[in-house]
Short mmCIF file of C-alpha atoms and ligand atoms in Angstrom, two decimals:
data_model
loop_
_atom_site.label_atom_id
_atom_site.label_comp_id
_atom_site.label_asym_id
_atom_site.label_seq_id
_atom_site.Cartn_x
_atom_site.Cartn_y
_atom_site.Cartn_z
CA MET A 1 33.31 -15.04 9.24
CA SER A 2 29.71 -14.74 8.00
CA VAL A 3 29.06 -12.67 4.86
CA ARG A 4 27.42 -9.29 5.57
CA GLN A 5 23.89 -8.98 4.19
CA ILE A 6 23.14 -6.44 1.55
CA VAL A 7 21.63 -3.10 2.54
CA LEU A 8 18.78 -1.36 0.86
CA ASP A 9 20.84 1.30 -1.05
CA GLU A 10 23.23 -1.34 -2.40
CA PHE A 11 20.39 -3.53 -3.48
CA ILE A 12 18.64 -0.62 -5.31
CA ILE A 13 21.79 0.19 -7.21
CA GLN A 14 22.43 -3.55 -8.02
CA LYS A 15 18.92 -3.85 -9.43
CA GLU A 16 19.52 -1.10 -11.80
CA LYS A 17 21.01 -3.68 -14.15
CA ASP A 18 17.50 -5.15 -14.64
CA PHE A 19 16.68 -1.96 -16.52
CA PRO A 20 19.26 -1.35 -19.30
CA TYR A 21 18.13 2.29 -19.84
CA ALA A 22 18.10 3.26 -16.16
CA THR A 23 19.53 6.72 -15.40
CA GLY A 24 19.71 6.35 -11.61
CA GLU A 25 16.82 8.71 -11.11
CA LEU A 26 14.39 6.08 -9.85
CA SER A 27 17.05 4.57 -7.64
CA ALA A 28 17.73 7.92 -6.03
CA LEU A 29 14.00 8.33 -5.47
CA LEU A 30 13.66 4.93 -3.81
CA ARG A 31 16.64 5.74 -1.59
CA ASP A 32 14.99 9.06 -0.52
CA ILE A 33 11.83 7.20 0.38
CA GLY A 34 13.97 4.82 2.59
CA VAL A 35 15.48 7.88 4.36
CA ALA A 36 12.08 9.39 5.00
CA ALA A 37 10.84 6.00 6.31
CA LYS A 38 13.71 6.00 8.86
CA ILE A 39 12.75 9.41 10.09
CA VAL A 40 9.09 8.43 10.48
CA ASN A 41 10.20 5.21 12.15
CA ARG A 42 12.12 7.23 14.76
CA GLU A 43 9.03 9.25 15.58
CA VAL A 44 6.66 6.25 15.61
CA ASN A 45 9.00 4.45 17.96
CA ARG A 46 9.12 7.14 20.60
CA ALA A 47 5.53 8.19 20.11
CA GLY A 48 4.49 7.85 23.72
CA LEU A 49 7.31 9.99 25.03
CA GLY A 50 6.68 13.33 23.23
CA ASP A 51 3.60 15.36 22.42
CA ILE A 52 2.99 13.49 19.21
CA LEU A 53 0.08 11.14 20.02
CA GLY A 54 -3.58 12.17 19.58
CA GLN A 55 -5.50 14.26 17.16
CA HIS A 56 -3.89 17.07 15.34
CA GLY A 57 -7.19 19.19 15.40
CA SER A 58 -7.56 19.15 11.56
CA ASP A 59 -9.50 16.96 9.10
CA ASN A 60 -8.05 15.61 5.97
CA VAL A 61 -9.71 15.89 2.50
CA GLN A 62 -11.79 12.74 3.30
CA GLY A 63 -13.21 14.50 6.38
CA GLU A 64 -11.20 12.20 8.69
CA ALA A 65 -9.63 13.67 11.86
CA GLN A 66 -5.86 13.77 11.30
CA GLN A 67 -3.60 12.40 13.95
CA LYS A 68 -0.44 14.31 14.87
CA LEU A 69 1.58 11.50 13.48
CA ASP A 70 -0.37 11.52 10.19
CA VAL A 71 0.71 15.12 9.77
CA LEU A 72 4.24 14.53 10.81
CA ALA A 73 4.65 11.53 8.41
CA ASN A 74 3.09 13.53 5.58
CA ASN A 75 5.43 16.46 6.08
CA THR A 76 8.48 14.18 6.48
CA PHE A 77 7.82 12.42 3.19
CA ILE A 78 6.97 15.65 1.29
CA ASN A 79 10.07 17.43 2.53
CA SER A 80 12.35 14.56 1.79
CA LEU A 81 10.84 14.26 -1.77
CA LYS A 82 10.95 18.04 -2.27
CA THR A 83 14.66 18.37 -1.25
CA SER A 84 15.87 15.36 -3.26
CA GLY A 85 14.94 16.85 -6.60
CA MET A 86 14.13 13.38 -7.83
CA CYS A 87 10.36 13.86 -7.81
CA ALA A 88 8.13 16.00 -9.98
CA GLY A 89 5.08 15.91 -7.81
CA ILE A 90 3.26 14.16 -4.96
CA ALA A 91 -0.33 13.04 -4.36
CA SER A 92 -0.91 12.31 -0.74
CA GLU A 93 -3.97 10.84 1.03
CA GLU A 94 -3.61 13.68 3.47
CA ASP A 95 -3.75 16.59 0.89
CA GLU A 96 -6.67 17.73 -1.21
CA ASP A 97 -4.69 18.43 -4.36
CA ILE A 98 -1.33 17.41 -5.94
CA ILE A 99 1.88 19.10 -4.82
CA CYS A 100 4.01 20.04 -7.73
CA ILE A 101 7.69 20.24 -7.05
CA ASP A 102 9.03 21.11 -10.34
CA GLU A 103 7.94 24.71 -10.65
CA ASP A 104 11.56 25.81 -10.50
CA GLY A 105 12.22 24.10 -13.83
CA HIS A 106 13.57 20.82 -12.45
CA LYS A 107 12.94 18.01 -14.87
CA SER A 108 12.17 14.90 -12.84
CA HIS A 109 10.44 12.04 -14.71
CA TYR A 110 8.60 10.62 -11.74
CA VAL A 111 5.62 11.36 -9.50
CA VAL A 112 4.86 9.71 -6.12
CA THR A 113 1.44 8.87 -4.57
CA MET A 114 1.39 7.94 -0.91
CA ASP A 115 -0.53 7.19 2.25
CA PRO A 116 2.09 8.54 4.68
CA LEU A 117 0.64 6.81 7.77
CA ASP A 118 -1.80 3.99 7.13
CA GLY A 119 -3.87 2.49 9.99
CA SER A 120 -4.48 5.86 11.76
CA SER A 121 -6.80 4.28 14.24
CA ASN A 122 -3.94 2.17 15.59
CA ILE A 123 -1.46 5.06 16.11
CA ASP A 124 -2.39 5.81 19.75
CA VAL A 125 -2.52 2.18 20.88
CA ASN A 126 0.97 0.99 19.79
CA VAL A 127 -0.31 -1.33 17.08
CA SER A 128 1.41 -1.81 13.73
CA ILE A 129 0.96 1.01 11.22
CA GLY A 130 2.57 1.70 7.89
CA THR A 131 3.45 3.87 4.92
CA ILE A 132 2.33 3.01 1.42
CA PHE A 133 3.90 4.61 -1.71
CA SER A 134 3.79 4.14 -5.44
CA ILE A 135 5.85 5.81 -8.27
CA TYR A 136 4.68 6.52 -11.80
CA ARG A 137 6.67 7.86 -14.79
CA ARG A 138 4.92 11.13 -15.48
CA LEU A 139 3.03 11.66 -18.75
CA SER A 140 3.45 15.41 -19.03
CA THR A 141 6.73 16.87 -20.21
CA LYS A 142 6.49 20.46 -19.04
CA CYS A 143 6.55 21.88 -15.51
CA PRO A 144 4.57 21.81 -13.44
CA CYS A 145 3.18 18.19 -13.38
CA THR A 146 -0.54 17.65 -13.99
CA HIS A 147 -3.36 15.53 -12.62
CA GLU A 148 -3.04 13.14 -15.58
CA ASP A 149 0.45 12.16 -14.30
CA PHE A 150 -1.25 10.71 -11.28
CA LEU A 151 -4.53 9.37 -12.77
CA GLN A 152 -2.82 6.45 -14.53
CA PRO A 153 -3.98 2.78 -14.12
CA GLY A 154 -1.97 0.92 -11.52
CA ARG A 155 -0.54 -1.26 -14.26
CA GLN A 156 1.61 1.79 -15.12
CA GLN A 157 3.38 1.87 -11.74
CA VAL A 158 7.14 1.69 -12.06
CA ALA A 159 7.64 0.94 -8.34
CA ALA A 160 5.51 0.50 -5.22
CA GLY A 161 6.14 -0.39 -1.63
CA TYR A 162 5.25 -0.14 1.97
CA VAL A 163 6.97 0.36 5.27
CA ILE A 164 5.54 -1.54 8.18
CA TYR A 165 6.30 -0.09 11.69
CA GLY A 166 5.74 -3.23 13.58
CA SER A 167 7.58 -5.40 16.10
CA SER A 168 10.42 -4.67 13.66
CA THR A 169 10.38 -2.08 10.87
CA MET A 170 10.43 -3.41 7.31
CA LEU A 171 10.41 -1.81 3.93
CA VAL A 172 9.00 -4.13 1.13
CA TYR A 173 9.03 -2.90 -2.41
CA THR A 174 8.81 -4.02 -6.08
CA THR A 175 9.90 -2.45 -9.37
CA GLY A 176 8.02 -5.13 -11.33
CA LYS A 177 10.63 -7.72 -11.04
CA GLY A 178 9.61 -9.49 -7.82
CA VAL A 179 9.17 -8.36 -4.28
CA ASN A 180 11.94 -7.92 -1.73
CA GLY A 181 11.69 -7.10 1.93
CA PHE A 182 14.36 -5.26 4.14
CA THR A 183 14.39 -5.12 7.95
CA LEU A 184 15.66 -2.05 9.68
CA ASP A 185 18.54 -2.65 12.02
CA PRO A 186 17.87 0.22 14.46
CA THR A 187 21.34 0.07 16.03
CA ILE A 188 22.98 1.20 12.76
CA GLY A 189 19.95 2.70 10.91
CA GLU A 190 20.28 0.47 7.85
CA PHE A 191 17.62 -1.60 6.09
CA TYR A 192 18.98 -5.08 5.41
CA LEU A 193 17.69 -7.51 2.82
CA SER A 194 15.87 -10.03 5.00
CA HIS A 195 13.13 -11.33 2.79
CA PRO A 196 14.44 -11.85 -0.77
CA ASP A 197 11.97 -12.64 -3.61
CA ILE A 198 8.81 -12.85 -1.49
CA LYS A 199 6.15 -15.16 -2.86
CA ILE A 200 2.73 -15.49 -1.38
CA PRO A 201 2.06 -19.12 -0.54
CA ALA A 202 -0.22 -20.86 -3.04
CA LYS A 203 -2.60 -21.91 -0.34
CA GLY A 204 -3.91 -19.58 2.41
CA SER A 205 -5.95 -20.16 5.48
CA ILE A 206 -6.40 -16.59 6.87
CA TYR A 207 -9.12 -14.02 5.99
CA SER A 208 -8.99 -10.43 7.10
CA ILE A 209 -11.95 -8.16 7.06
CA ASN A 210 -13.86 -5.92 9.43
CA GLN A 211 -16.47 -8.63 10.11
CA GLY A 212 -18.40 -6.33 12.50
CA SER A 213 -19.91 -4.82 9.32
CA TYR A 214 -21.21 -8.22 8.09
CA THR A 215 -24.86 -7.04 7.90
CA LYS A 216 -23.91 -4.12 5.70
CA PHE A 217 -21.91 -6.20 3.15
CA PRO A 218 -23.35 -7.32 -0.22
CA LYS A 219 -24.87 -10.82 -0.25
CA GLY A 220 -21.94 -12.20 -2.24
CA VAL A 221 -19.45 -11.01 0.39
CA GLN A 222 -21.59 -12.51 3.16
CA ALA A 223 -21.66 -15.79 1.15
CA TYR A 224 -17.85 -15.75 0.96
CA LEU A 225 -17.58 -15.11 4.67
CA ASP A 226 -19.99 -18.01 5.38
CA TYR A 227 -17.63 -20.13 3.23
CA CYS A 228 -14.53 -18.92 5.22
CA LEU A 229 -16.29 -19.78 8.47
CA GLY A 230 -17.44 -23.17 7.21
CA ILE A 231 -21.09 -22.20 7.79
CA ASP A 232 -22.24 -23.07 4.23
CA GLY A 233 -20.70 -26.63 4.61
CA THR A 234 -18.45 -26.48 1.55
CA ASN A 235 -15.14 -25.47 3.15
CA PRO A 236 -13.69 -28.57 4.72
CA LYS A 237 -11.16 -26.50 6.78
CA PRO A 238 -12.66 -23.23 7.90
CA TYR A 239 -10.11 -20.28 7.95
CA SER A 240 -8.77 -18.17 10.79
CA LEU A 241 -9.93 -14.57 10.99
CA ARG A 242 -7.09 -12.15 11.62
CA TYR A 243 -7.78 -8.40 11.45
CA ILE A 244 -5.50 -5.66 12.70
CA GLY A 245 -7.21 -2.73 11.06
CA SER A 246 -3.91 -1.51 9.41
CA MET A 247 -4.02 -2.57 5.80
CA VAL A 248 -0.16 -2.70 5.65
CA ALA A 249 0.01 -5.05 8.69
CA ASP A 250 -2.91 -7.19 7.63
CA LEU A 251 -1.52 -7.56 4.07
CA HIS A 252 2.11 -8.11 5.21
CA ARG A 253 1.00 -11.05 7.37
CA ASN A 254 -1.12 -12.50 4.57
CA LEU A 255 1.74 -12.04 2.08
CA ILE A 256 4.07 -14.03 4.29
CA LYS A 257 1.59 -16.61 5.56
CA GLY A 258 -1.07 -16.76 2.70
CA GLY A 259 -4.48 -15.24 3.10
CA ILE A 260 -7.01 -12.80 1.72
CA PHE A 261 -7.67 -9.21 2.80
CA ILE A 262 -11.04 -7.71 1.97
CA TYR A 263 -12.47 -4.27 2.27
CA PRO A 264 -15.74 -4.50 0.44
CA SER A 265 -18.47 -1.99 -0.34
CA THR A 266 -21.02 -1.57 2.32
CA ASP A 267 -24.54 -0.12 2.47
CA ASP A 268 -23.08 3.17 3.83
CA ALA A 269 -20.02 3.26 1.47
CA PRO A 270 -20.76 1.71 -1.93
CA LYS A 271 -17.15 2.22 -3.15
CA GLY A 272 -15.70 0.87 0.12
CA LYS A 273 -13.16 2.83 2.23
CA LEU A 274 -9.75 2.28 0.77
CA ARG A 275 -8.22 4.55 -1.88
CA LEU A 276 -7.22 3.40 -5.28
CA LEU A 277 -4.18 5.56 -5.72
CA TYR A 278 -2.66 5.53 -2.21
CA GLU A 279 -3.57 2.09 -0.87
CA CYS A 280 -5.03 -0.34 -3.42
CA ASN A 281 -2.86 0.13 -6.44
CA PRO A 282 0.48 -0.08 -4.66
CA MET A 283 -0.64 -3.12 -2.69
CA ALA A 284 -2.13 -4.76 -5.71
CA PHE A 285 1.15 -4.31 -7.60
CA ILE A 286 3.19 -5.82 -4.78
CA VAL A 287 0.80 -8.77 -4.27
CA GLU A 288 0.66 -9.43 -8.02
CA GLN A 289 4.43 -9.47 -8.22
CA ALA A 290 4.45 -11.94 -5.23
CA GLY A 291 2.09 -14.30 -7.30
CA GLY A 292 -1.24 -13.15 -5.83
CA LYS A 293 -4.19 -11.26 -7.12
CA ALA A 294 -6.16 -8.08 -6.31
CA THR A 295 -9.64 -7.23 -7.71
CA ASP A 296 -12.57 -5.07 -6.88
CA GLY A 297 -14.72 -8.17 -7.00
CA LYS A 298 -14.85 -8.26 -10.81
CA ARG A 299 -12.02 -6.25 -12.34
CA ASN A 300 -8.26 -6.45 -11.63
CA ILE A 301 -7.41 -3.43 -9.51
CA LEU A 302 -4.48 -2.65 -11.66
CA ASP A 303 -6.62 -2.15 -14.76
CA LEU A 304 -8.94 0.48 -13.21
CA LYS A 305 -8.54 3.93 -14.64
CA PRO A 306 -8.68 6.43 -11.83
CA GLU A 307 -10.93 9.43 -12.49
CA LYS A 308 -10.09 11.42 -9.43
CA LEU A 309 -7.23 11.53 -6.94
CA HIS A 310 -9.07 10.34 -3.87
CA GLU A 311 -11.17 7.70 -5.56
CA ARG A 312 -12.10 4.69 -3.49
CA THR A 313 -12.65 1.14 -4.52
CA PRO A 314 -13.74 -2.20 -2.93
CA ILE A 315 -10.79 -4.58 -2.77
CA PHE A 316 -10.19 -8.38 -2.49
CA ILE A 317 -6.49 -8.96 -2.35
CA GLY A 318 -4.14 -11.81 -1.51
CA ASN A 319 -3.71 -15.46 -2.35
CA THR A 320 -5.02 -16.03 -5.87
CA GLU A 321 -7.13 -19.13 -5.12
CA MET A 322 -8.94 -17.28 -2.25
CA VAL A 323 -9.52 -14.11 -4.27
CA GLU A 324 -10.95 -16.16 -7.15
CA LYS A 325 -13.23 -18.12 -4.84
CA ALA A 326 -14.50 -14.77 -3.47
CA GLU A 327 -15.07 -13.54 -7.05
CA ALA A 328 -16.99 -16.68 -7.96
CA LEU A 329 -19.41 -16.26 -5.11
CA LEU A 330 -19.92 -12.56 -5.77
CA ALA A 331 -20.68 -13.44 -9.44
CA GLN A 332 -23.30 -16.00 -8.34
CA TYR A 333 -25.12 -13.34 -6.26
CA ASP A 334 -24.80 -10.70 -8.99
CA GLN A 335 -26.50 -13.07 -11.34
CA ALA A 336 -29.18 -13.83 -8.73
CA THR A 337 -30.06 -10.21 -8.51
CA VAL A 338 -30.20 -9.50 -12.30
P1 LIG B 401 -6.40 5.33 7.08
O1 LIG B 401 -5.65 5.55 5.80
O2 LIG B 401 -7.19 6.54 7.50
O3 LIG B 401 -5.56 4.85 8.12
O4 LIG B 401 -7.53 4.24 6.81
C1 LIG B 401 -7.18 3.08 6.21
C2 LIG B 401 -7.21 1.89 7.14
C3 LIG B 401 -6.64 0.67 6.65
O5 LIG B 401 -5.30 0.56 6.98
C4 LIG B 401 -7.52 -0.40 7.25
O6 LIG B 401 -7.50 -1.67 6.48
C5 LIG B 401 -8.77 0.24 7.33
O7 LIG B 401 -8.61 1.64 7.36
C6 LIG B 401 -9.56 -0.15 8.52
O8 LIG B 401 -10.87 0.40 8.56
P2 LIG B 401 -11.93 -0.16 9.50
O9 LIG B 401 -11.66 0.47 10.85
O10 LIG B 401 -13.28 0.41 8.91
O11 LIG B 401 -11.94 -1.63 9.47
MG1 LIG B 402 -4.00 6.50 5.83
#
């Protein structure tokens, strides 16, 4: 008889022993996120059947049209975190300001940032989308929590993860001691450990970027793309371009197969599109824990000190060798323009 694989909740409890002073609070919070992910997964999986596709009729704080599933996922995670009592506050990509949960005097030590449904443009067309989350130990001690609790450098994350609603649904997370991936068995509603101790391959051959914006990218980014394509003659084996347009899906593939994901600045958006708190920091923590690297072109993403909740940053993330090659070309062009 084969040995049963470990499920997410068991794994989380087992991993508490890596942290001698653990109280179980973080573990409970991670388990709550797992439950919310299953609820969102249920809705994503039957999205074409109900009245949950299409636009919600509202804009989020970024001025982007919210999809019905964006709103549903946001409410699901917020409600789950509110009822659990394990979370002091939430900052969501979909909400203008932080949501403080501890006004009733509850004394949770953690706050959560999240992009409840990433890859919004893919919702209506049955292409992989995801949820991204990150957990910080709060700095304030009194209720309610404050903006400072959320505006911490990514290096301070105590846990981060994503859920990919793809051909199967997976939850991948780190608490700073490696990265582990769990696949949802929909027949019994459990996440099973399927990808233990994920490491990004040392060599990669995939690059992921919205190349349609090539003419709007900085010269250094264009130079790196010319290198990827083999146009500049220095890359003996040009790379494959793979771009889904859901950061979670693009990064998940590159994490498993080896590759780089880039969302750079453009002429129209000097800080790029992706948000430091909700997308870049959690993904940078995961990729670094898997042996990769994430920078804004010059600085490590995890060292950036956020100044506002919805701050954006350019990002180059994935296989270390590829990210460093991109940085080297960016630096050459920076120097050329000084
Ligand atoms: P969203 O949070 O509104 O879904 O936007 C983020 C998504 C990322 O998942 C993806 O990498 C990017 O937007 C794609 O943008 P573009 O269509 O400009 O390539
Ligand atoms: Mg999003």
